[in-house]
């Protein structure tokens, strides 16, 4: 028998030492015809950003898709599941079996998080994510960095992986973008690890970098 902190419709504000869970829904907890008619469900983008934030903080996401009495999902729900499933197939190896890294993230979103009440309910209160907002996990000796938005200039700088950073003393040997055919060019300075992304965007939202090198991950 065990207990897990359940944060309903909310997210922890830092890495928690014990696993926890968010439960939320793409709409209301029950089927809502008015919400469907105005196309008010959460977008796959919003849920992907939420998921990587949760996972980076040692959490799990339980997502509800409310069905009508017939049991048949509506068109918007089918579209959501199809789109989000496509993202999971491309990026899932950075989600399943991963663990928090030395820091959960960086960027403006980490400095302006909505306060968390004991039962949750701080969902959707943070500012929109930018290309400076990143979340991190580790798995099998690699660090995964989730970029919550695509940078306009095609270059992504990760401050937490800069040369000499206290929690990233190892060497960066290879950087890949999940879904891209070839490794990416990068430069590492004390200001950060700057990665040159492909000219053509890979995927539509939340882009995952797989970063390899001895001494980057933590047990």
mmCIF file of N, CA and C in Angstrom, residues 2 8 25 72 81 91-92 112-113 118 133 136 142 164 207 211-213:
data_model
loop_
_atom_site.group_PDB
_atom_site.id
_atom_site.type_symbol
_atom_site.label_atom_id
_atom_site.label_comp_id
_atom_site.label_asym_id
_atom_site.label_seq_id
_atom_site.Cartn_x
_atom_site.Cartn_y
_atom_site.Cartn_z
ATOM 1 N N UNK A 2 0.530 2.250 -0.773
ATOM 2 C CA UNK A 2 1.329 3.470 -0.828
ATOM 3 C C UNK A 2 0.402 4.659 -1.051
ATOM 4 N N UNK A 8 -4.554 18.120 -8.025
ATOM 5 C CA UNK A 8 -5.637 18.199 -8.999
ATOM 6 C C UNK A 8 -5.564 19.503 -9.793
ATOM 7 N N UNK A 25 -7.868 17.328 -17.118
ATOM 8 C CA UNK A 25 -8.751 16.938 -18.203
ATOM 9 C C UNK A 25 -8.546 17.901 -19.366
ATOM 10 N N UNK A 72 -18.595 7.417 -27.547
ATOM 11 C CA UNK A 72 -17.836 7.718 -28.756
ATOM 12 C C UNK A 72 -17.249 9.117 -28.673
ATOM 13 N N UNK A 81 -6.285 13.479 -29.582
ATOM 14 C CA UNK A 81 -5.585 12.225 -29.309
ATOM 15 C C UNK A 81 -4.650 11.865 -30.459
ATOM 16 N N UNK A 91 8.618 11.727 -29.236
ATOM 17 C CA UNK A 91 9.373 12.232 -28.090
ATOM 18 C C UNK A 91 9.292 11.351 -26.849
ATOM 19 N N UNK A 92 8.568 10.247 -26.941
ATOM 20 C CA UNK A 92 8.288 9.440 -25.764
ATOM 21 C C UNK A 92 9.499 8.865 -25.071
ATOM 22 N N UNK A 112 8.256 32.812 -12.429
ATOM 23 C CA UNK A 112 6.931 33.419 -12.228
ATOM 24 C C UNK A 112 5.868 32.333 -12.227
ATOM 25 N N UNK A 113 6.028 31.364 -11.323
ATOM 26 C CA UNK A 113 5.074 30.264 -11.254
ATOM 27 C C UNK A 113 3.919 30.607 -10.323
ATOM 28 N N UNK A 118 -2.450 23.321 -1.376
ATOM 29 C CA UNK A 118 -2.224 21.917 -1.028
ATOM 30 C C UNK A 118 -2.928 20.972 -1.988
ATOM 31 N N UNK A 133 12.421 29.107 -22.360
ATOM 32 C CA UNK A 133 11.904 28.198 -21.338
ATOM 33 C C UNK A 133 12.228 26.756 -21.714
ATOM 34 N N UNK A 136 14.157 19.844 -18.107
ATOM 35 C CA UNK A 136 15.203 18.839 -18.214
ATOM 36 C C UNK A 136 14.805 17.545 -17.510
ATOM 37 N N UNK A 142 22.034 10.130 -20.390
ATOM 38 C CA UNK A 142 21.849 11.284 -21.262
ATOM 39 C C UNK A 142 20.950 12.315 -20.598
ATOM 40 N N UNK A 164 31.607 24.739 -17.307
ATOM 41 C CA UNK A 164 31.887 25.094 -15.925
ATOM 42 C C UNK A 164 30.668 25.157 -15.027
ATOM 43 N N UNK A 207 10.023 20.719 -28.394
ATOM 44 C CA UNK A 207 11.078 20.080 -29.165
ATOM 45 C C UNK A 207 12.107 19.495 -28.202
ATOM 46 N N UNK A 211 21.046 15.015 -25.313
ATOM 47 C CA UNK A 211 22.406 15.521 -25.128
ATOM 48 C C UNK A 211 23.247 14.440 -24.467
ATOM 49 N N UNK A 212 24.301 14.035 -25.158
ATOM 50 C CA UNK A 212 25.137 12.941 -24.696
ATOM 51 C C UNK A 212 26.523 13.457 -24.293
ATOM 52 N N UNK A 213 27.108 12.805 -23.296
ATOM 53 C CA UNK A 213 28.450 13.163 -22.850
ATOM 54 C C UNK A 213 28.718 12.623 -21.469
#
